[in-house]
Coordinates of C-alpha atoms in Angstrom, one line a residue:
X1 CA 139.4 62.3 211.1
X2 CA 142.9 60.9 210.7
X3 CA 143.8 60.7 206.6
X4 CA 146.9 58.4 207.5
X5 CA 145.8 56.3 210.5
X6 CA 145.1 53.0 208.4
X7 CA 148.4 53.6 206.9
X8 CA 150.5 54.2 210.0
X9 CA 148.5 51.2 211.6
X10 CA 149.1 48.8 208.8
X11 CA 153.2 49.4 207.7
X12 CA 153.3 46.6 205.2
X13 CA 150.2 47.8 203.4
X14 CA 151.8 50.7 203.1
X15 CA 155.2 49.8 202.2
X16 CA 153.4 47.6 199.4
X17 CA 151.4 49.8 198.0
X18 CA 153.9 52.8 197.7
X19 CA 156.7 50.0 196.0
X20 CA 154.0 49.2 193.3
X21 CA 153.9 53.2 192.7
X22 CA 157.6 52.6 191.8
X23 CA 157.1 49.5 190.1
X24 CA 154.7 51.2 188.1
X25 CA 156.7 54.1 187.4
X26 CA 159.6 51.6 186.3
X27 CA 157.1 49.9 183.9
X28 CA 155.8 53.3 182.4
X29 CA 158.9 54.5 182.0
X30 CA 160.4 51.5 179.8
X31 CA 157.0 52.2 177.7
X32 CA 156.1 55.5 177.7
X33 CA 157.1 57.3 174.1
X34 CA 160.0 59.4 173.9
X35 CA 160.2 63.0 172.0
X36 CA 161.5 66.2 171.8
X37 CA 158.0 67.7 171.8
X38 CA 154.5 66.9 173.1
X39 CA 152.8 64.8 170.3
X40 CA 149.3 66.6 169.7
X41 CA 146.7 66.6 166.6
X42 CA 146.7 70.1 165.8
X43 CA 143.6 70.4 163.6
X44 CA 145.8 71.3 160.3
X45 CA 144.8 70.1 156.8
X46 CA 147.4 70.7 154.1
X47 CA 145.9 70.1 150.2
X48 CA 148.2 70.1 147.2
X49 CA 147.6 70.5 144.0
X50 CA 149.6 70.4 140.8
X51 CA 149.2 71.7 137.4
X52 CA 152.7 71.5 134.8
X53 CA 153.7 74.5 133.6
X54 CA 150.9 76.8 134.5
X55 CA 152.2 80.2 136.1
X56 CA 151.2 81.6 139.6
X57 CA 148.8 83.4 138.5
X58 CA 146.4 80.9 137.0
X59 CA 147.5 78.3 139.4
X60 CA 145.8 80.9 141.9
X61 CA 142.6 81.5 140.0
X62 CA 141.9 78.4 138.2
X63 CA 142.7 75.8 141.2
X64 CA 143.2 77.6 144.4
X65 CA 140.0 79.9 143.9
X66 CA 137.9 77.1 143.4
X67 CA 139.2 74.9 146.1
X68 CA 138.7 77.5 148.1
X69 CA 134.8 77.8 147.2
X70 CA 134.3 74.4 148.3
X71 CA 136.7 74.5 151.6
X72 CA 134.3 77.7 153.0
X73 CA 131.4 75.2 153.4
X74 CA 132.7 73.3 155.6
X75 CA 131.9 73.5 159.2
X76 CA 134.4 74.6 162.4
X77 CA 137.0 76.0 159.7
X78 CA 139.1 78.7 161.6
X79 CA 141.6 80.0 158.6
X80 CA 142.1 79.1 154.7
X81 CA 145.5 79.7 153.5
X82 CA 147.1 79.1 150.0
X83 CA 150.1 79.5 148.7
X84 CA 150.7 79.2 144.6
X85 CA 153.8 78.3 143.0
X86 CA 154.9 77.5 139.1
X87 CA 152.6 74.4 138.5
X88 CA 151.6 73.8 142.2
X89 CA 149.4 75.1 144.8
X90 CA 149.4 74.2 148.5
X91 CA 146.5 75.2 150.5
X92 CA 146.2 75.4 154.4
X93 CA 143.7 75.0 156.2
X94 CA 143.3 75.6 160.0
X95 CA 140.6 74.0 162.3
X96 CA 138.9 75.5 165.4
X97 CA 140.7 73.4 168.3
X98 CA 138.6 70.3 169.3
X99 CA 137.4 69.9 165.7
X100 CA 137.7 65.9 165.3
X101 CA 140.9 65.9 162.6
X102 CA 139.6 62.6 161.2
X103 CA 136.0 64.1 160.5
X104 CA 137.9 67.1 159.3
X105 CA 139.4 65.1 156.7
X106 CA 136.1 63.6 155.5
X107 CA 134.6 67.0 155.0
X108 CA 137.8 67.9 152.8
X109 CA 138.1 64.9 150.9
X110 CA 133.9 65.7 149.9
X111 CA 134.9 69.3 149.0
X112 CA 137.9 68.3 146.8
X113 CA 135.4 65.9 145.1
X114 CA 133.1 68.7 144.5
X115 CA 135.2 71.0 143.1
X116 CA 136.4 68.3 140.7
X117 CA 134.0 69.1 138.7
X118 CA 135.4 73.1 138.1
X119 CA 139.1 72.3 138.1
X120 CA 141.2 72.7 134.7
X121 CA 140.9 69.2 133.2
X122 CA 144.3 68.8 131.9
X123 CA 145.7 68.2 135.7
X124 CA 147.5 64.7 135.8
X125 CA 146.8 64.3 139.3
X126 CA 144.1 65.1 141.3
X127 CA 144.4 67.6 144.3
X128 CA 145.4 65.3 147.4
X129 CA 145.5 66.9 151.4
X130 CA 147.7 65.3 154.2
X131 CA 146.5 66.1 157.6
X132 CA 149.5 68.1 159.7
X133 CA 151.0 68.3 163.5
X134 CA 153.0 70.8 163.9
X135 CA 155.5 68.7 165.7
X136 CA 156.1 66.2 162.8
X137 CA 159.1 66.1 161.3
X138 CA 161.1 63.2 160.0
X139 CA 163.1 61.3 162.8
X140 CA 165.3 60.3 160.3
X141 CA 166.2 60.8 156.4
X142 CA 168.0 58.6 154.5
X143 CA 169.8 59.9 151.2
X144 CA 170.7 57.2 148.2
X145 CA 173.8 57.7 146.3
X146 CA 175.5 56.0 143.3
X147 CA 178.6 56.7 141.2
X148 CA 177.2 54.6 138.0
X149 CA 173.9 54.3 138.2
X150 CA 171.3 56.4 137.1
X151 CA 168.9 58.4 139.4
X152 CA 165.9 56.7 137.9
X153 CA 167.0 53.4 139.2
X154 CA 167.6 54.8 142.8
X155 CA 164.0 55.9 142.3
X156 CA 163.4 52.6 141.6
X157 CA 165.0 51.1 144.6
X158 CA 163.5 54.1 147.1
X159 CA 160.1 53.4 145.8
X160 CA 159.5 49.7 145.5
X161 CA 161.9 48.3 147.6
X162 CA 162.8 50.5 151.0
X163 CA 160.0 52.8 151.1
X164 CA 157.3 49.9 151.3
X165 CA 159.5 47.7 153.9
X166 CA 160.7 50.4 156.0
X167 CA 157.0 51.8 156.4
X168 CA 156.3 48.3 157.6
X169 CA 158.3 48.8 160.9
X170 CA 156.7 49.3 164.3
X171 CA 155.8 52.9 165.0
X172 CA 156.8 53.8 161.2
X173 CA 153.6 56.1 159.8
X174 CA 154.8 56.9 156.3
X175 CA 158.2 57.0 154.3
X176 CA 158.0 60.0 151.7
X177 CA 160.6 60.3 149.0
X178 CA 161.9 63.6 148.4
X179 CA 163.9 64.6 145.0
X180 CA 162.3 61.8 142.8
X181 CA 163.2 60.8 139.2
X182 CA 161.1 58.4 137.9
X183 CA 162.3 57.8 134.3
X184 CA 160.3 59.4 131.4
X185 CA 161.0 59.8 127.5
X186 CA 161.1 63.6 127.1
X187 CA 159.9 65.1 123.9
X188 CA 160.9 68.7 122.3
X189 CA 159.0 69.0 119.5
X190 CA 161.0 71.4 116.8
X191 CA 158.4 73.3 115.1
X192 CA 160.2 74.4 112.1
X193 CA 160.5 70.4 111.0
X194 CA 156.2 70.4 112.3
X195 CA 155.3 73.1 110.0
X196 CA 157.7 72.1 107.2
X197 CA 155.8 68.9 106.8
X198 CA 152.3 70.8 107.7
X199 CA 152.3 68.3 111.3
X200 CA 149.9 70.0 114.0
X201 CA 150.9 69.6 117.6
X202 CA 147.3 67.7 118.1
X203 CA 148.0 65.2 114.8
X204 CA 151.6 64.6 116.8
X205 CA 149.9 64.1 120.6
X206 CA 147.2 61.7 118.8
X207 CA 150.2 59.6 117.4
X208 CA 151.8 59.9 121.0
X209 CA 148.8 58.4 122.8
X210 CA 147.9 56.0 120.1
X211 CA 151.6 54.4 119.7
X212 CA 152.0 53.8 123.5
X213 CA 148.2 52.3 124.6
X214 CA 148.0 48.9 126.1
X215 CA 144.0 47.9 125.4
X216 CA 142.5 44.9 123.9
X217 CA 143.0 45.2 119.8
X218 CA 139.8 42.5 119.4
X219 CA 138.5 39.0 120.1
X220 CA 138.8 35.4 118.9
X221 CA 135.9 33.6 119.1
X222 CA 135.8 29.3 118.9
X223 CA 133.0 27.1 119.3
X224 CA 133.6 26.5 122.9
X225 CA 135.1 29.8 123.9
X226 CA 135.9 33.5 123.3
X227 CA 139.3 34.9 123.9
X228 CA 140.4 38.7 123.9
X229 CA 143.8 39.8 122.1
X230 CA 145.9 42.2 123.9
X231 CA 148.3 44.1 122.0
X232 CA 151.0 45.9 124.4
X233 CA 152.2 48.6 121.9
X234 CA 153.8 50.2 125.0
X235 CA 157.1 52.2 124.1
X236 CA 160.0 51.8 126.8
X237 CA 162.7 54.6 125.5
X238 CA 163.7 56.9 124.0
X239 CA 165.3 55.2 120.6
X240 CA 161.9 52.8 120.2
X241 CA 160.3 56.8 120.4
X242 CA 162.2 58.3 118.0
X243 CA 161.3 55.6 115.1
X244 CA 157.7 56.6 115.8
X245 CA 155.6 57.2 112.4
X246 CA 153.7 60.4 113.4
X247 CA 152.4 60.6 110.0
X248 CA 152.1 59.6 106.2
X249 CA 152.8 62.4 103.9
X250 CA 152.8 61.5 100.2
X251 CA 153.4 58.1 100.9
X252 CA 156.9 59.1 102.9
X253 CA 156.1 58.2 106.7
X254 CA 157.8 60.7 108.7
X255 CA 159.3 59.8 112.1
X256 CA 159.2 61.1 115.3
X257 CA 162.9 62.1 115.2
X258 CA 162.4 63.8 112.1
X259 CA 160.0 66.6 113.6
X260 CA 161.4 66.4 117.6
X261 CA 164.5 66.0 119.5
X262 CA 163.8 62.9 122.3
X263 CA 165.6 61.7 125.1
X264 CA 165.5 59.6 128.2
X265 CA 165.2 61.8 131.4
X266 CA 162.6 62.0 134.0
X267 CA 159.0 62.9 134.7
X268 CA 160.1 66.3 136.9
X269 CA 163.2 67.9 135.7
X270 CA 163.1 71.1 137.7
X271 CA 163.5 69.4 141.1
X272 CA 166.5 67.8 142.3
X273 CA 168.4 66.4 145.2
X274 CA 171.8 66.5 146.3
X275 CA 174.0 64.9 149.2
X276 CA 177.5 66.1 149.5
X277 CA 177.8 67.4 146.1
X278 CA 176.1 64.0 144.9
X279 CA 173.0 64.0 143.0
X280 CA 170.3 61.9 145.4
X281 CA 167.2 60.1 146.3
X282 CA 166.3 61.2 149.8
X283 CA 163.4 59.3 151.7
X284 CA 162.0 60.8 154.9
X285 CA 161.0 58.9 157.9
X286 CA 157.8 59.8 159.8
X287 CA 157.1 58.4 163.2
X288 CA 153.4 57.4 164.4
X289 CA 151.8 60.0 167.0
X290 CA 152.0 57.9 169.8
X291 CA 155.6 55.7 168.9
X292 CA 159.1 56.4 170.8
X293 CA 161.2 58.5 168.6
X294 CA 164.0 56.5 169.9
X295 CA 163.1 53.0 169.3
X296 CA 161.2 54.0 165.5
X297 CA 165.1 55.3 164.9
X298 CA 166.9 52.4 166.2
X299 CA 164.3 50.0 164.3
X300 CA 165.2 51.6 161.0
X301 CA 169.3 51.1 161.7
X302 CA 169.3 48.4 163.0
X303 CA 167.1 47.2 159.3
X304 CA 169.5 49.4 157.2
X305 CA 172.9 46.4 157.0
X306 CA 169.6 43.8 155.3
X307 CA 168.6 46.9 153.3
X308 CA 172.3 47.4 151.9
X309 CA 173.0 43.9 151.2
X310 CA 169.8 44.2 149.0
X311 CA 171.1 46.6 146.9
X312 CA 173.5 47.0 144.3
X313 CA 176.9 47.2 145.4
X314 CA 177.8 51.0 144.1
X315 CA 174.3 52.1 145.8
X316 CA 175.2 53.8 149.1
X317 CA 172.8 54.4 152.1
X318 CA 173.8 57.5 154.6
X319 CA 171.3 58.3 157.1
X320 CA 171.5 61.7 158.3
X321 CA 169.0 64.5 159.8
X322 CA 168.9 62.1 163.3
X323 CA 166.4 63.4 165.4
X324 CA 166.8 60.5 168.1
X325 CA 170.4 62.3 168.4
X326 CA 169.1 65.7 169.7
X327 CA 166.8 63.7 171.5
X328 CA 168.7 61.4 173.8
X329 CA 171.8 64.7 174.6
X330 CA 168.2 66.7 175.6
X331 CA 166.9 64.6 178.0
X332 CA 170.3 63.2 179.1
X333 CA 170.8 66.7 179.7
X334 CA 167.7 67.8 181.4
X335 CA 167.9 64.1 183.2
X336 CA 171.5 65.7 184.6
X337 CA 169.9 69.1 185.9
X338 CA 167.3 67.5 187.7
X339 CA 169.6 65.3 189.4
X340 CA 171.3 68.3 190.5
X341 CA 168.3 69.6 191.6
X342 CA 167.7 66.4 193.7
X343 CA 171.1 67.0 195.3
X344 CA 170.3 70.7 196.5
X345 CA 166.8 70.1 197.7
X346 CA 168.5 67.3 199.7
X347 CA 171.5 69.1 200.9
X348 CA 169.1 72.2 201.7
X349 CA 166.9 69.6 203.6
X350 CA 169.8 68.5 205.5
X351 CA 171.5 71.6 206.1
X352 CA 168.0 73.2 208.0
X353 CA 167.0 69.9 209.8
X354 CA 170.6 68.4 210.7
X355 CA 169.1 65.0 211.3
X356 CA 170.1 62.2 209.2
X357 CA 166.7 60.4 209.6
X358 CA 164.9 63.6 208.9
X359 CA 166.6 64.2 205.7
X360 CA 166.4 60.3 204.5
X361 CA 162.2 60.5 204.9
X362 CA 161.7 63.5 202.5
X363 CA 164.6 62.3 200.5
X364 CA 162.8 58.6 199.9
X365 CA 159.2 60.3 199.7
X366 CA 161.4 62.3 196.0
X367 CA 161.5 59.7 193.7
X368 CA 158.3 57.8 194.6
X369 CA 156.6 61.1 193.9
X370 CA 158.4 62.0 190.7
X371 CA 158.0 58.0 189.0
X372 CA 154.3 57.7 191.0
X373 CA 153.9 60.9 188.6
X374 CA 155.5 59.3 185.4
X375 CA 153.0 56.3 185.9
X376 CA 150.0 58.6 185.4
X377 CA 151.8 60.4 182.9
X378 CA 152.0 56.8 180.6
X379 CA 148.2 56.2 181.4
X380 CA 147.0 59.1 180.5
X381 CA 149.1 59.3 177.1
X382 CA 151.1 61.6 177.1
X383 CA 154.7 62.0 176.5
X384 CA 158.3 61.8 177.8
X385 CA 160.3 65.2 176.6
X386 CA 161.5 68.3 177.5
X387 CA 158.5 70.2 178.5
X388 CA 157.4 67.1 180.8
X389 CA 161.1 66.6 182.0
X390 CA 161.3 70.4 182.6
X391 CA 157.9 69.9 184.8
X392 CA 159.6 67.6 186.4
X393 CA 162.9 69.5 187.3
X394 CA 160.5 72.0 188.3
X395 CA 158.2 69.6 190.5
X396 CA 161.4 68.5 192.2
X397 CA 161.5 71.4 194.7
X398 CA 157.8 71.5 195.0
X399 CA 157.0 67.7 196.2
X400 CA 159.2 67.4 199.4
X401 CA 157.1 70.4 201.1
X402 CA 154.4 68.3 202.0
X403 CA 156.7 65.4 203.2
X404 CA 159.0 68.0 205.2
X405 CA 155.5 70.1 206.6
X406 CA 154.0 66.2 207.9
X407 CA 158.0 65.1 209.0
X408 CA 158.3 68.1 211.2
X409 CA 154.9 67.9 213.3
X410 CA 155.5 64.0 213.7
X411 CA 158.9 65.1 215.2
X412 CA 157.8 68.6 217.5
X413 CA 155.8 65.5 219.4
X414 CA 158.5 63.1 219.6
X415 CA 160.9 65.8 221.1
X416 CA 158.5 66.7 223.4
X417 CA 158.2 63.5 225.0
X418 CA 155.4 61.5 223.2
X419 CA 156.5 58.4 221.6
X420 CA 156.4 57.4 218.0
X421 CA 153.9 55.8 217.2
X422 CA 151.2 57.8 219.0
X423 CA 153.5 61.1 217.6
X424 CA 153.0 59.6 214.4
X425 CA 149.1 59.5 214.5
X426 CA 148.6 63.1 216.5
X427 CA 150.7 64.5 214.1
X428 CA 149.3 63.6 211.0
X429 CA 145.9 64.2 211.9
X430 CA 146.8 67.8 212.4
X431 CA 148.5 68.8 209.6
X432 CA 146.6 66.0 207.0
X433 CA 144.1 68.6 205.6
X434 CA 146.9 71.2 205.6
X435 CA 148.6 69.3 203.3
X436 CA 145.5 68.3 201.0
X437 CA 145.0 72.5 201.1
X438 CA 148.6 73.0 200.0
X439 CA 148.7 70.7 197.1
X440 CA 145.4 71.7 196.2
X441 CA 146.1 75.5 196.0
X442 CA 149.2 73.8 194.2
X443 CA 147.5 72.5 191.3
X444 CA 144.8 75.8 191.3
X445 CA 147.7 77.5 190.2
X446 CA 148.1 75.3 186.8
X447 CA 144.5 75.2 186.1
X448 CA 144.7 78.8 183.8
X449 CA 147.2 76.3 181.4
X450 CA 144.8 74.1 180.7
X451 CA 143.2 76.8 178.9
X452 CA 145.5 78.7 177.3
X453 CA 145.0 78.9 173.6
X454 CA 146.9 77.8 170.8
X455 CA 149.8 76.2 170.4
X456 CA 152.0 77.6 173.3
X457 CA 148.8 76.6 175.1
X458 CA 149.1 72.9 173.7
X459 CA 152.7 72.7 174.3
X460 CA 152.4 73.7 177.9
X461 CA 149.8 71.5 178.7
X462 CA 151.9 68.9 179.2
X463 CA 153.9 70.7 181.7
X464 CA 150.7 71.4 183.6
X465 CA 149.8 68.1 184.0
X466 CA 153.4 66.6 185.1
X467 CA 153.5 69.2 187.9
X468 CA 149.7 68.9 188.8
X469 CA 150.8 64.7 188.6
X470 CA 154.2 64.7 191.0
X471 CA 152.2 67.2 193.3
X472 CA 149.0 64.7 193.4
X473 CA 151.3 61.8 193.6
X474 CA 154.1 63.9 196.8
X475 CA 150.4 64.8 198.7
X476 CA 149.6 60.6 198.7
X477 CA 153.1 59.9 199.7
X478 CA 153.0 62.5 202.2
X479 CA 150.0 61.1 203.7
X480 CA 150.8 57.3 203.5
X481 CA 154.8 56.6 203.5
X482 CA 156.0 59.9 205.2
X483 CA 154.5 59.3 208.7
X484 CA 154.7 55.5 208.7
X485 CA 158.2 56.0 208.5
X486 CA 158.2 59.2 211.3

């Protein structure tokens, strides 16, 4: 049985079908997404959990214990870590690999509702989780500066107007501000004026809440229809605060500012950002799993003059962190080394056969192999970065083998007297299962990759498969294009 009679036979068949491997390679490559890691779901669930003011120590026993408690009933959980903090609490938890991350999630947002129920009740927010790959990280941060204005009003802008429109790019996931300072009247009560006048701190927090609540003070009712009165009582800084009547003592109202010291500042005081010396709101950039670094970059830039011109004049936008940067010198450097590598395969090729027209064959059969490979690399979802690129560079010496072993039988016939075409179809018959055996014990080789553990066993899946795929795709090429040309 002859693997590449129909193919010798029929030239423009096989001319047309090996150019719409490099059409297809073309097409991929335009589409396929662009990293400087594999993109993977590790099974990773962060949760975090804040409580103000409360010390490690409780932070561990009254929130991380009893998430905890719930988190160890849930099934396929490989590893609970927490980590505690003044007034936080992050907790980690690791899945056993092939655990569904999206049903992971489910079973963690049940277990956070359950232990609701035993968590300290004075915690503004409730504990919220953020599922994790290890290869996220921002592809681009953005800092805000100002010389006049305060950092509650970059807050402002970072939160309502660039954080929402940026997120609604192509291939934007989420846009998380780091450093916030959203504005907040800040009381320090003085106890010395408190007991003076015999205040309690609960009498004060009573007047607190009671002074700043927006809910309906009563009705007015008509013969037709009934309508509600709304009262906004809502205080908005610190001087309408500090004329607050806390209390009535004798008939002499006493004021807020007569028993505390109050201020405009910010909800969170004990964080803060800073860009070039300048005090900052910083928003972070995250990229969807399956969207091109590159482009998700150069869609935020090329939005960033229309953001500007929104904004005040004295408000200043500096991107920074650019991970498109290291991204494009990476592969334009590993894109260099394996054109290199072309050229010394070639000349090595050329130097051992010292035929033009044997050299130009295995040559050709090169990059149909390596962008038939990139094709299957797009369809099967995967990636283009350095580990695939380094499969590649690798591949490179590995894909003309077949192409030089089916080159040289087709041409031991021809120089001993048989002509072409019938050289052509002797030839390959011999050596056709050879070369299936060769690529096959090829891609054995890779097959312990697939299941190595872990994340180096992730990581180098990828470079498993590229090799596997331009060893797949040199065997076809081999069979088909390689001794139609002979």
């Amino acid at each position: 049985m002859n693997l590449s009679e129909l193919f010798i036979r029929r030239p423009v068949m096989t001319v047309l079908l090996n150019a719409a491997i490099v059409i297809a390679g073309v097409f991929a490559y335009n589409r396929i997404p662009v990293a400087a890691l594999p993109s993977y779901n590790t099974p990773v669930i962060n949760v975090f959990a804040q409580l103000p003011g409360a010390s490690p120590e409780p932070m561990a026993t009254s929130v991380a214990l009893q998430l905890e408690k719930q988190f160890q009933t849930i099934p396929g959980l490989n590893l609970i870590s927490s980590t505690n903090t003044l007034g936080a609490t992050s907790v980690t938890l690791e899945f056993d690999e092939g655990r569904d991350i999206n049903i992971a999630a489910l079973d963690v947002q049940a277990a956070l509702l359950r232990a609701s129920r035993s968590l300290p009740q004075d915690m503004t927010t409730p504990p919220s989780y953020r599922k994790v790959n290890p290869a996220d990280a921002p592809v681009l941060v953005i800092a805000l500066t100002s010389p006049s204005l305060n950092l509650s009003d970059l807050n402002d802008y970072a939160e309502h107007l660039l954080s929402p429109t940026i997120a609604t790019l192509d291939g934007v996931a989420q846009v998380n501000i780091f450093g916030q300072k959203r504005f907040a009247v800040r009381v320090r009560v003085l106890p010395e004026a408190l007991s003076a006048r015999n205040i309690s701190l609960d009498e004060l927090n009573a007047a607190l809440k009671a002074a700043n609540a927006n809910t309906p003070v009563g009705t007015l009712e008509g013969p037709k229809q009934t309508m509600t009165l709304q009262a906004n009582k809502q205080l908005r800084n610190a001087a309408e605060f500090a004329e607050l009547i806390v209390s009535n003592r004798s008939g002499n109202p006493v004021r807020l500012r007569d028993v505390a010291q109050v201020e405009d500042s910010y909800e969170t005081v004990k964080t803060f950002g800073s860009f070039n010396g300048d005090a900052s709101i910083t928003l972070a950039v995250f990229r969807q799993p399956d969207a091109n670094t590159v482009k998700v970059v150069d869609a935020v830039r090329a939005r960033l003059p229309e953001f500007q011109a929104q904004l005040p004049q004295s408000v200043r936008m500096t991107p920074f962190n650019d991970r498109s940067v290291s991204i494009r010198n990476a592969l334009h450097d590993v894109t260099l080394t394996m054109m290199g590598t072309i050229a010394l395969v070639v000349l090595v090729i050329f130097l051992f056969l010292r035929r033009f027209v044997a050299t130009a064959i295995p040559t050709l059969s090169l990059p149909v192999s390596l962008v038939g490979a990139i094709s299957l690399l797009w369809a099967f979802g995967y990636t283009l970065d350095n580990i695939s690129l380094l499969g590649l560079t690798l591949a490179v010496g590995l894909v003309v083998d077949d192409a030089i072993v089916m080159l040289e039988n087709i041409m031991r016939h021809v120089e001993h007297g048989m002509p072409p075409f019938q050289a052509a179809l002797r030839g390959s018959r011999e050596v056709g299962f050879t070369i299936i055996s060769i690529s096959t014990s090829l891609v054995a080789v890779f097959i312990p990759i697939f299941f190595m553990p872990g994340v180096i066993g992730l990581l180098f899946h990828e470079f498993a498969v590229i090799v596997s795929l331009a060893i797949v795709a040199s065997a076809f090429v081999s069979l088909t294009l390689v001794p139609m040309l002979a």
